[in-house]
XYZ file of C-alpha atoms in Angstrom:
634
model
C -38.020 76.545 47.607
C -36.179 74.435 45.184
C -33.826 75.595 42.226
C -33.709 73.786 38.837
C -29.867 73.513 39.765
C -31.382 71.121 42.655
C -34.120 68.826 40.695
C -31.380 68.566 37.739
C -29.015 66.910 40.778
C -31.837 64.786 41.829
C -32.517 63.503 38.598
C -29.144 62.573 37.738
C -28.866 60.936 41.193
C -31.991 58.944 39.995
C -30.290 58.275 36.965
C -27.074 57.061 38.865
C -28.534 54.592 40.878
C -30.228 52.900 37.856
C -27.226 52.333 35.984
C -24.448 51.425 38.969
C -21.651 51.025 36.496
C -21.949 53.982 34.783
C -20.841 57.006 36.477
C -22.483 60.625 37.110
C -22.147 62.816 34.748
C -22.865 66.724 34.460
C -26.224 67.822 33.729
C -26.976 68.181 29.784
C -28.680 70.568 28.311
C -32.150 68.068 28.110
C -32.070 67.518 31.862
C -32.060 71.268 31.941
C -34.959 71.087 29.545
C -37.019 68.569 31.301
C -36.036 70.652 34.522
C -37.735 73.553 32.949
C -40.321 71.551 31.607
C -41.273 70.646 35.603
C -41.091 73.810 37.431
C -41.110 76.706 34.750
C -38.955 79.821 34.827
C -37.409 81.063 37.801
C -40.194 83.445 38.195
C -43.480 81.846 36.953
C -42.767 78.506 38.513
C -43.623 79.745 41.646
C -46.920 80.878 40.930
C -48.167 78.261 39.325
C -47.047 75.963 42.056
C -48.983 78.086 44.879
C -44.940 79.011 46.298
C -44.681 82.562 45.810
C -43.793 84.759 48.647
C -46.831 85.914 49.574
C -45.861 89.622 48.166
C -48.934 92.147 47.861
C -47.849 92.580 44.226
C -46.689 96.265 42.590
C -50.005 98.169 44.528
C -47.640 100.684 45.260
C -47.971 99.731 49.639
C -44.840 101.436 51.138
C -42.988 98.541 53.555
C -43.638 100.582 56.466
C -46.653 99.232 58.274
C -49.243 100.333 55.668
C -49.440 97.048 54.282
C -51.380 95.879 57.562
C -53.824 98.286 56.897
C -54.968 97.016 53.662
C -54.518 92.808 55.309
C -56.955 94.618 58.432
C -59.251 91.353 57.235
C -55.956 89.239 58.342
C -57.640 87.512 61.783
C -55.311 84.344 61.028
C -52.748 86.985 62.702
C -54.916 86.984 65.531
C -54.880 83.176 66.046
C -51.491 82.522 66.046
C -50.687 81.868 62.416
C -46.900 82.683 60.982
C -46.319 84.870 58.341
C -43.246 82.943 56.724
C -43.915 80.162 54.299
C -40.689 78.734 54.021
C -41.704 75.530 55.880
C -44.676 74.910 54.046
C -42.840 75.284 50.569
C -40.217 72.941 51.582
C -42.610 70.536 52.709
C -44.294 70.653 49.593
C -41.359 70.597 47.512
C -40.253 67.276 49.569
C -43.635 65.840 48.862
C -42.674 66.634 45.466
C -39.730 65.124 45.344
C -41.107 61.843 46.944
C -43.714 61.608 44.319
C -41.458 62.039 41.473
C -39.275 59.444 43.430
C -41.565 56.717 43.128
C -42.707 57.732 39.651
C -46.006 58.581 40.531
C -46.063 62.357 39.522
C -45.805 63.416 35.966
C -43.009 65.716 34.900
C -45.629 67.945 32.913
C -47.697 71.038 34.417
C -50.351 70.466 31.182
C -50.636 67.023 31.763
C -51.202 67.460 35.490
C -53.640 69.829 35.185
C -55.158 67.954 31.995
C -55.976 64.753 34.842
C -57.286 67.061 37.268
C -59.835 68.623 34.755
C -61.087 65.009 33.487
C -61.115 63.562 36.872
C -63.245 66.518 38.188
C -65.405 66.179 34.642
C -65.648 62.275 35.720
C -66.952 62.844 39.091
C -69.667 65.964 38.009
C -70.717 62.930 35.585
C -69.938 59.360 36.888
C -72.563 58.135 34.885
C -70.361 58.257 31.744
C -67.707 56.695 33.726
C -68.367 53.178 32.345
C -69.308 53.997 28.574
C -65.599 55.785 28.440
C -64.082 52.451 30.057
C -62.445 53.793 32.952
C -62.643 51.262 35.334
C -61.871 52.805 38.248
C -64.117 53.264 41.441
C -65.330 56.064 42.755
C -63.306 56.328 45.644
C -60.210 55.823 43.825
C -60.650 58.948 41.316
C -61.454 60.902 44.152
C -58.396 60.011 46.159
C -56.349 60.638 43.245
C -58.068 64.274 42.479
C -57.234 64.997 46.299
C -53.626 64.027 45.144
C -52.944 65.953 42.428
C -54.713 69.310 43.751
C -52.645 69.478 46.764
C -49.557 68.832 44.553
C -50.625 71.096 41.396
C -51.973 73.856 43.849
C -49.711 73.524 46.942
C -52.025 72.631 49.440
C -51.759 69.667 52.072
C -54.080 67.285 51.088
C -56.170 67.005 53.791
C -57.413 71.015 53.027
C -57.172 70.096 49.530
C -60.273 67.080 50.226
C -62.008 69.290 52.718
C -63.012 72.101 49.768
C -63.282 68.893 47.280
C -65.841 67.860 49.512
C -67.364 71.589 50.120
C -67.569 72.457 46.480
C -68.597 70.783 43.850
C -65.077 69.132 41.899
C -65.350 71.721 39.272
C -66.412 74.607 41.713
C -63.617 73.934 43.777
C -60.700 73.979 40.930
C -62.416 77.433 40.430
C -61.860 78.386 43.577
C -57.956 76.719 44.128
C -57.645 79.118 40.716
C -58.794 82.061 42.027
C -56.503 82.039 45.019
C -53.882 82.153 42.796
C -54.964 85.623 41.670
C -53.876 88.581 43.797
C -57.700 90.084 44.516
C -57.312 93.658 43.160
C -56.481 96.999 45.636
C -59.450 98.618 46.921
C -59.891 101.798 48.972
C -62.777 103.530 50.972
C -63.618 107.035 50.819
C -63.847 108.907 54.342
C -67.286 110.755 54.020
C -66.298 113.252 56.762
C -63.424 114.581 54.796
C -63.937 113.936 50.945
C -66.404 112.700 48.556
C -65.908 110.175 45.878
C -65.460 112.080 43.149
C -63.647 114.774 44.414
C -61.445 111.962 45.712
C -61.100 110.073 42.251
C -60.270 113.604 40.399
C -57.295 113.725 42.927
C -56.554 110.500 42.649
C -56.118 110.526 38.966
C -53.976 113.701 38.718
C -51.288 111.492 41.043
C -51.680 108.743 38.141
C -53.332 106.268 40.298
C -56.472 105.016 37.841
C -59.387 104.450 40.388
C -63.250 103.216 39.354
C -66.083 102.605 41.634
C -65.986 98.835 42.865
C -69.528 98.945 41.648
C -73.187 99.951 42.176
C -73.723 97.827 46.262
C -71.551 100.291 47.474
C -71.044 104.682 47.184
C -67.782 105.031 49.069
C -65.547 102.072 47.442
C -62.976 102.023 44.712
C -60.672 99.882 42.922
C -57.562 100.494 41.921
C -56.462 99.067 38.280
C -52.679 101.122 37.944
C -50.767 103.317 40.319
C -47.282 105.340 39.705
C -46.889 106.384 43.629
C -47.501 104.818 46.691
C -51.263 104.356 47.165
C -50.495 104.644 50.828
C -48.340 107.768 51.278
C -50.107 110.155 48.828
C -51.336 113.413 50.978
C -55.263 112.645 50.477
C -54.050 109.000 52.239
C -52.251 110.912 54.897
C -55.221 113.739 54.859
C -57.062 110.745 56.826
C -59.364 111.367 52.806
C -59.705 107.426 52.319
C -58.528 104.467 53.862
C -56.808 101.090 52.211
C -59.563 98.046 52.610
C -60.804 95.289 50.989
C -64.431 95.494 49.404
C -65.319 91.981 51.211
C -64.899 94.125 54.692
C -67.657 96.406 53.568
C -70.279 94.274 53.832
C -70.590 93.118 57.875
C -70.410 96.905 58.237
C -73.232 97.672 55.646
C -74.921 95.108 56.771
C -75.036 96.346 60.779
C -76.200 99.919 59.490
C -75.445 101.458 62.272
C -77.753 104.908 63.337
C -76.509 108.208 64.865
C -76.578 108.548 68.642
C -76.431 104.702 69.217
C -73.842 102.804 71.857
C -71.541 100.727 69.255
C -69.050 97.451 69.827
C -66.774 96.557 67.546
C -65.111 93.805 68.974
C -61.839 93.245 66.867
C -61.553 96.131 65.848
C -57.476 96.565 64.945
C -56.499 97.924 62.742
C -59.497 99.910 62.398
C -60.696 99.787 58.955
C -64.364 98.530 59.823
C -64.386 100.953 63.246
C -63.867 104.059 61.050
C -66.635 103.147 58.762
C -68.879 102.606 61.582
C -67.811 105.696 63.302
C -68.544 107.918 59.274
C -71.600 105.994 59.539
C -72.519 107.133 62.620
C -71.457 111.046 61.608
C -68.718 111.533 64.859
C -72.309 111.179 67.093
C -73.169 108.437 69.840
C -70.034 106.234 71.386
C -68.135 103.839 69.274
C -66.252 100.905 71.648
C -63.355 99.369 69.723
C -61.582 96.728 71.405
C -58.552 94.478 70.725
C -56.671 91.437 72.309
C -53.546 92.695 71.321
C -51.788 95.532 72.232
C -49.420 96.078 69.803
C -52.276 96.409 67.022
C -54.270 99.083 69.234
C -51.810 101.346 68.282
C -52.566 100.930 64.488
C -56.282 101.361 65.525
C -55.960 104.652 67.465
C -53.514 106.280 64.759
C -56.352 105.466 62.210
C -59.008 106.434 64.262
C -56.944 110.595 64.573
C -56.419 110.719 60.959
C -59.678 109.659 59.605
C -60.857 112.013 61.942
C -63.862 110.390 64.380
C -64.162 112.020 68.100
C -66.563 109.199 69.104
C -64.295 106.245 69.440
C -63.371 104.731 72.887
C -60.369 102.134 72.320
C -60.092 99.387 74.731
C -57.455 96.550 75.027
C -59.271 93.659 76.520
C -60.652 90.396 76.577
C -63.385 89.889 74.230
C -64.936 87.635 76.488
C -64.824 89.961 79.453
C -66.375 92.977 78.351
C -69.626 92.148 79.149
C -69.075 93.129 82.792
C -67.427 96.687 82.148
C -69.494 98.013 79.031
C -72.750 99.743 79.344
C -75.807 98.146 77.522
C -75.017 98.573 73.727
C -77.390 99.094 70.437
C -75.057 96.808 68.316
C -72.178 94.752 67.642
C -69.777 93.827 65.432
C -67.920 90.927 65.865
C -66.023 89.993 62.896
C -64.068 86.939 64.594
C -60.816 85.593 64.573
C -60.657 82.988 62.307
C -58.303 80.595 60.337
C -57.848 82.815 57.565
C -59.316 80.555 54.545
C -60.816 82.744 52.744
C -58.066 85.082 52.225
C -55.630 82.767 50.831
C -54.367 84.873 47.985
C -52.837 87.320 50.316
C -51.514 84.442 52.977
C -50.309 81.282 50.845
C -49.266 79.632 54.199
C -52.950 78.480 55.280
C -52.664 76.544 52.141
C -50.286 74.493 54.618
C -51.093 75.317 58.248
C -54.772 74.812 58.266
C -56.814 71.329 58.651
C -60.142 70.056 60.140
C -58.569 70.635 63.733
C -57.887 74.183 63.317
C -61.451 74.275 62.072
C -62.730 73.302 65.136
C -60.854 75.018 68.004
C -61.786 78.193 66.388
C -65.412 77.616 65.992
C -65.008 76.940 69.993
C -63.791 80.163 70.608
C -65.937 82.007 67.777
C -68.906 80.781 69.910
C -67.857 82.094 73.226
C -67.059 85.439 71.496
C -70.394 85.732 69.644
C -72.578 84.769 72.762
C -71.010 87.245 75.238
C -72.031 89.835 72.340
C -75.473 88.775 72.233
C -75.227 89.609 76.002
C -73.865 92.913 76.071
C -76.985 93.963 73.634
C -80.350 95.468 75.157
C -82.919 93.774 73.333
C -85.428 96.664 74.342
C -83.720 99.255 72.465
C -85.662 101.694 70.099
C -83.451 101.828 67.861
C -80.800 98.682 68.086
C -80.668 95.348 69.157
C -78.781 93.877 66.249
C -75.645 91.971 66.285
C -73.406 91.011 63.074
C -71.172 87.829 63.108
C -68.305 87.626 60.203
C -65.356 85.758 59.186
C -62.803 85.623 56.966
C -62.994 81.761 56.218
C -65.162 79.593 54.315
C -65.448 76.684 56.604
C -68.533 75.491 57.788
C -67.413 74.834 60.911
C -66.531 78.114 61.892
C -69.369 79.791 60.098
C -73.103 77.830 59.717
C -72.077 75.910 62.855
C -71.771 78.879 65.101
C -74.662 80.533 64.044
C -76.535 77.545 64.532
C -75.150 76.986 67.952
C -76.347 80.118 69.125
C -79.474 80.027 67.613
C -80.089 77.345 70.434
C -78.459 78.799 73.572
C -79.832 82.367 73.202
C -83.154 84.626 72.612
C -81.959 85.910 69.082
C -83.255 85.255 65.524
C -81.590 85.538 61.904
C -82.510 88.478 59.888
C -81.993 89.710 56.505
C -79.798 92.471 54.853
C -80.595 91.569 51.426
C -81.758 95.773 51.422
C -78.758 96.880 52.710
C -76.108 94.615 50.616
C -78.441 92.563 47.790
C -75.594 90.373 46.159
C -73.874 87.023 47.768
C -74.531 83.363 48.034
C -77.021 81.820 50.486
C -75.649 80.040 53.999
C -75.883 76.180 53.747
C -78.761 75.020 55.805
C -77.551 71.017 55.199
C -73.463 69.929 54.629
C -73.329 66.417 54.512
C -74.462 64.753 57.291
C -75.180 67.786 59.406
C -78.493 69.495 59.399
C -78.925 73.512 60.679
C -81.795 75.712 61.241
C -83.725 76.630 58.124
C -83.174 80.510 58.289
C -79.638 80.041 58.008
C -80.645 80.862 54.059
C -80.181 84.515 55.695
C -77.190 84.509 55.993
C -74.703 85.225 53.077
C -71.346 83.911 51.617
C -68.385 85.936 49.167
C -66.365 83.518 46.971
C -63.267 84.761 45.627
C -64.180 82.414 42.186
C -67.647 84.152 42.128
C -67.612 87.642 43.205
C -63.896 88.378 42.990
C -63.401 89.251 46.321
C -61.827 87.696 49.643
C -63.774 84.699 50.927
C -66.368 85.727 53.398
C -69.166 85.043 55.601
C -71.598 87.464 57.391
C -74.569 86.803 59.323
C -77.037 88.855 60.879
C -78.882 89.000 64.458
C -81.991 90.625 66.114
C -81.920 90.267 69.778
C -85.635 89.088 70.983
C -85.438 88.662 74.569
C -82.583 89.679 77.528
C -83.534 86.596 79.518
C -81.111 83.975 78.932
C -82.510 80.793 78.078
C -82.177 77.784 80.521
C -79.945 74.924 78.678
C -80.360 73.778 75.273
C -81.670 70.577 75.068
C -80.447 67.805 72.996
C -81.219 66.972 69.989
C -82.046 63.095 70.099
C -83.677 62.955 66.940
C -81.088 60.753 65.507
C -79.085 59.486 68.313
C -79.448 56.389 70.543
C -77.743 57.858 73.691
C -80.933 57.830 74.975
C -82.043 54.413 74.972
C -81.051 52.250 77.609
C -81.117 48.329 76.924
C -81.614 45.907 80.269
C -79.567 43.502 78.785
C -78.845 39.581 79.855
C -75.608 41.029 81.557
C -78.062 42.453 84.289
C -80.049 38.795 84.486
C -78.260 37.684 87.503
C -79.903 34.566 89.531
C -80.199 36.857 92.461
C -81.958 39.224 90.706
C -84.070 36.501 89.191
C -84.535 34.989 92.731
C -85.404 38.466 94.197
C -89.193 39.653 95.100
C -90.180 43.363 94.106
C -92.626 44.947 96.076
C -94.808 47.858 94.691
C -96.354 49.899 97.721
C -100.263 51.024 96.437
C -100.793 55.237 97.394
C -103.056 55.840 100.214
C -104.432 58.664 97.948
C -104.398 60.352 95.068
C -102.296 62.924 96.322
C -99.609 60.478 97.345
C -98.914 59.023 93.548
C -95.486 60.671 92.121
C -95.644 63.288 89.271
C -99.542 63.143 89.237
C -101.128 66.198 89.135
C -104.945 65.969 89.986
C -107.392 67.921 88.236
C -110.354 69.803 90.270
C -112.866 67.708 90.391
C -110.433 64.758 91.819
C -108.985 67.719 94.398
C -112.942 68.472 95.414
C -113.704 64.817 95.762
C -109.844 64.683 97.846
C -111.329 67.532 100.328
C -114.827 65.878 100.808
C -113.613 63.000 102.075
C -111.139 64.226 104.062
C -114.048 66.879 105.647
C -115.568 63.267 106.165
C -113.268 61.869 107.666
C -112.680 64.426 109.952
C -117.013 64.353 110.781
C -116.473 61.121 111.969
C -117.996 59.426 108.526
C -117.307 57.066 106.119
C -117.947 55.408 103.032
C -121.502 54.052 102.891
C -122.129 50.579 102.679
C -124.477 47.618 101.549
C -126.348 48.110 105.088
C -126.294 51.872 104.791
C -124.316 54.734 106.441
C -122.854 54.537 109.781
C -121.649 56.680 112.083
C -118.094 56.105 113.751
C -115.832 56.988 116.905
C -112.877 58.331 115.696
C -111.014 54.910 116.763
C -112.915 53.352 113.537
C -111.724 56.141 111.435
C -108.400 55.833 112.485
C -108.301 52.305 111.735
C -107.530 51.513 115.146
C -110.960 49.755 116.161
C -111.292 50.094 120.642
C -112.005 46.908 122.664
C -115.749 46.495 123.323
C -117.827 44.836 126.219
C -120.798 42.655 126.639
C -122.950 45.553 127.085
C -121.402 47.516 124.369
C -121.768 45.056 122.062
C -125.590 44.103 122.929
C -126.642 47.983 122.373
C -124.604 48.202 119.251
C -126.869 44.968 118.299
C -129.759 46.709 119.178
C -128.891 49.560 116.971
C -128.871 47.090 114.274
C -131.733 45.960 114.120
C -133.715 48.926 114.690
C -131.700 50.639 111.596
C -132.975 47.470 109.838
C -136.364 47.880 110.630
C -136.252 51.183 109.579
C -135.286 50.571 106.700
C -138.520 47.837 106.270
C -140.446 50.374 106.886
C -139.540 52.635 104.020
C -138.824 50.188 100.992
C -142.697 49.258 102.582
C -144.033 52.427 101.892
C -143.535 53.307 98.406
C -145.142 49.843 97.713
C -148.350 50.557 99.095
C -148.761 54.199 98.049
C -148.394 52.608 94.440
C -151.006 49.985 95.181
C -153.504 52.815 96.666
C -152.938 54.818 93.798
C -153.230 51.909 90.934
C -156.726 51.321 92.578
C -157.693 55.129 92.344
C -156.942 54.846 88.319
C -159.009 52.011 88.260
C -161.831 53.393 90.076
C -162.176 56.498 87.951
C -161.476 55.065 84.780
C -164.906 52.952 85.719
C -166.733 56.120 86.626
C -165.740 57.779 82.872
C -167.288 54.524 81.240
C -170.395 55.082 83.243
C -170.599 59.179 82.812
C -172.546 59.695 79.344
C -171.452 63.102 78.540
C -173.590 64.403 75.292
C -171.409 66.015 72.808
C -169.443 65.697 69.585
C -168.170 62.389 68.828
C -164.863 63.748 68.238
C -164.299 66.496 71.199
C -165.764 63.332 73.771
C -163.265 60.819 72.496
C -160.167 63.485 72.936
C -161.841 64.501 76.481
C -161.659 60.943 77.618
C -157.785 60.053 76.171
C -156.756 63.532 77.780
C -158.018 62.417 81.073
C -156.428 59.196 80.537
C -153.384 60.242 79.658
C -153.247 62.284 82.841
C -154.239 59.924 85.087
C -151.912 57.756 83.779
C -149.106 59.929 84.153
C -149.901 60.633 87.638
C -150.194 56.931 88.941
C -146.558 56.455 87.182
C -145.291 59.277 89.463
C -146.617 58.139 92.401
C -145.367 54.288 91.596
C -142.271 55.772 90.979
């Protein structure tokens, strides 16, 4: 952080080396002014800079541990991010400094804030662009609303471009504005203890004003004003409610679990989500909670004794190794480390710490967590079978990209929850150049700018099959790593020079990747039956019966004599054959005379009757005749 005592310095500096003769004087009262003017009072500069402390604000959270408890959303712990912001703000505050350096930042909030609204209102309408003369391209008013977010709202400008290029401009200076506000203090009711109005009658005789959070939800409240520690009041240390945020109702809500069912929660510490799941589940069935770390288990089991469940089993493993020491499970909760970006109200420093990269080794590890849950699930239970994905972050990588991922490496579909939680904002099912599986519309996102709660994504899982799918294949659709080009590098005069040989099959059977059908396979064991008879193929001269040396294709040496019979043969085959292309030919003749011979004796026969019943006699006989004579001819 950086005083007014310290920009008054660096302007008179500035001042200093623009008039070298004249020497340095003290600062005046307008340098204090314009000082003022810059970065605000001592205690509203901050916030409107995005450089406060990160403080949970006057919610009445005693210092000793209880604040984790209500930050039990905070998975950016899990991943390695630092609490302190002190490097962050100085590195803003330098970039700051550098800007107003080369005289590119203006030395007014109003008018800094003023060019980020029209540039946003430019780019929602670039049509206007030209009829208000701004001559600028595209590009170039984007860059510069990248420029001035990250320096108006204290984030690096490479997270800064990513949600510029998420949102909508307008949507996302919503949504760099509602970071700014602390989300409000919200506690769950323990249904196994208390109910909520019993709980808000107490509640409000300590002083602490409580509502409802509202109608999607029967054990939440909010808390507007509190006089005493909201968490060190007896009903708190009764185990009667517990400190969470709304936005960690819904992955629970939306798992439903049943009584008597085998439960995973998979990061579970500090326990807010496994004690809902465990009053859910009425202290029946077996509730795993596991963590990485060991120093949050022991949050988790001192939550799990005073809200008062018997069911819980708490583990301290590897996520990705339980599926080899748990039993076959109903349902899972995985609500995933994650980069945090969606709860940057309560941790300023992902404004900071968090880029593209960070993005992308998460969603890495997100989808090696979320597939060994899917694999710990018995898809033939009666009862289960579900599995519920969540993060705290907004990103698409870590979010619409996992669910996709797994949507093509395992036996699950998406299903809805719309029954048990009906509010939130579809998944994206297209994000610039990517394209995911339709049903991602399923899913659901919380915005802090639209339902004033942490950011938020939960997605929901029915387990179809336990057989785990061979490998994915690739989608080629629109690449070309398919496609291989013989190009003129391969043209070589040797190759040119070089013969290719292409060796026919001997059979059917014997070409590669053919499958023959049945009548090809009867016609494949005829010949072979054939073959094995001694006969072949017949020929212009008729059939012939072999020695097996002929079928073979070996033909034997043969001798004078052999050779005279097998002449002998010949011919008498030959004349046999004479004989019966002869005899057809004369039974036609005989039988073309016999037609002649009794049409003659009709003409001759006078039969006396009707004209009509003689003349149909006669063409009936005919006709029969006729018939016959063709048969025998034929």
């Amino acid at each position: 952080q950086f005083s007014q005592q310290r920009f008054a310095q660096f302007v008179m500096k500035k001042k200093s080396k623009s008039a070298p003769g004249k020497k340095a004087s003290e600062p005046t009262a307008a340098d204090d002014k314009d000082a003022e003017d810059w970065l605000g009072e001592a205690d509203e500069g901050e916030d409107e800079l995005g450089l406060g402390s990160g403080s949970e604000g006057e919610d009445g959270i005693d210092e000793d541990g209880e604040e984790e408890e209500d930050r039990e959303d905070d998975d950016a712990d899990d991943a390695g991010v630092d609490d302190d912001t002190e490097g962050g703000d100085a590195q803003h505050g330098s970039r700051i400094l550098a800007r107003l350096a080369e005289g590119k930042q203006p030395t007014d909030l109003n008018a800094l804030k003023q060019e980020i609204e029209d540039d946003a209102g430019l780019l929602s309408n670039w049509r206007k662009a030209r009829q208000l003369g701004d001559k600028r391209s595209r590009d170039e008013v984007f860059k510069n609303l990248v420029s001035n977010c990250s320096t108006y709202f204290g984030y690096s400008e490479e997270l800064a471009e990513y949600f510029l290029q998420m949102f909508s401009p307008e949507t996302a200076i919503k949504f760099f504005e509602a970071n700014e506000q602390q989300r409000p203090l919200t506690i769950r009711t323990n249904s196994l203890k208390a109910r909520r109005s019993s709980l808000m009658q107490a509640l409000n005789q300590r002083k602490v004003q409580v509502d409802p959070v509202g109608t999607w939800t029967k054990v939440g409240l909010k808390v507007y004003q509190s006089q005493v520690p909201v968490g060190a009041t007896p009903e708190y240390l009764g185990g009667h409610y517990m400190i969470q945020s709304a936005s960690s109702f819904v992955p629970v809500m939306a798992l439903a679990p049943r009584q008597d069912e085998v439960v995973l929660d998979m990061a579970a510490a500090p326990g807010g989500k496994t004690t809902y799941i465990g009053q859910l589940m009425r202290n029946t069935g077996t509730l795993f909670a596991n963590d990485l770390r060991k120093d949050r288990c022991k949050a988790l089991v001192a939550n799990v004794h005073r809200m008062g469940l018997t069911n819980v089993v708490v583990t301290n493993l590897d996520g990705k190794k339980l599926s080899n020491m748990l039993p076959r499970l109903d349902r899972v909760l995985l609500d995933a480390p994650c980069t945090g970006s969606g709860i940057i109200a309560r941790d300023p420093s992902v404004k900071v710490k968090r880029g593209q990269k960070d993005f992308e080794d998460h969603s890495r590890l997100q989808k090696e967590l979320l597939t060994c849950a899917i694999d710990m699930v018995d898809a033939g239970s009666k009862t289960g079978g579900y599995i519920v994905y969540s993060t705290c972050s907004v990103s698409v990588e870590e979010n619409e990209a996992v669910v996709d991922h797994i949507l093509k490496t395992r036996n699950v579909e998406l299903v809805s929850f719309s029954s048990a939680v009906g509010f939130g904002v579809e998944g994206l099912t297209k994000y610039r150049e990517r394209r995911f599986n339709p049903t991602l519309n399923l899913t659901r996102r919380y915005y802090p700018h639209v339902h004033n709660m942490d950011g938020f994504y939960v997605a929901k899982f029915k387990k179809i099959s336990n057989k785990v799918p061979e490998r994915a294949k690739k989608d080629r659709s629109k690449g070309t790593d398919n496609i291989k080009v013989w190009g003129e590098e391969h043209w070589t005069q040797e190759m040119m020079n070089s013969v290719v040989d292409f060796e026919a099959p001997t059979s059917p059977a014997a070409a590669v990747g053919k499958k023959l059908n049945k009548i090809e396979r009867k016609k494949l064991k005829r010949q072979e039956q054939l073959k094995a008879r001694g006969f072949v193929a017949p020929q212009a001269n008729g059939l012939e019966r072999t020695g097996s040396s002929e079928v073979s294709g070996a033909p034997a040496k043969k001798g004078k004599h052999a050779q005279t019979k097998e002449a002998q043969d010949s011919a008498s085959t030959r004349s046999k054959l004479k004989r019966k292309m002869k005899e057809p030919r004369e039974q036609a003749e005989a039988s073309a005379l016999e037609t002649e011979a009794t049409s003659k004796k009709l003409k001759k026969r006078k039969i006396r009757v009707n004209g009509e019943e003689a003349s149909k006699v006669k063409v009936d006989s005919k006709k029969k005749k006729l018939k016959k004579s063709k048969q025998v001819t034929a």
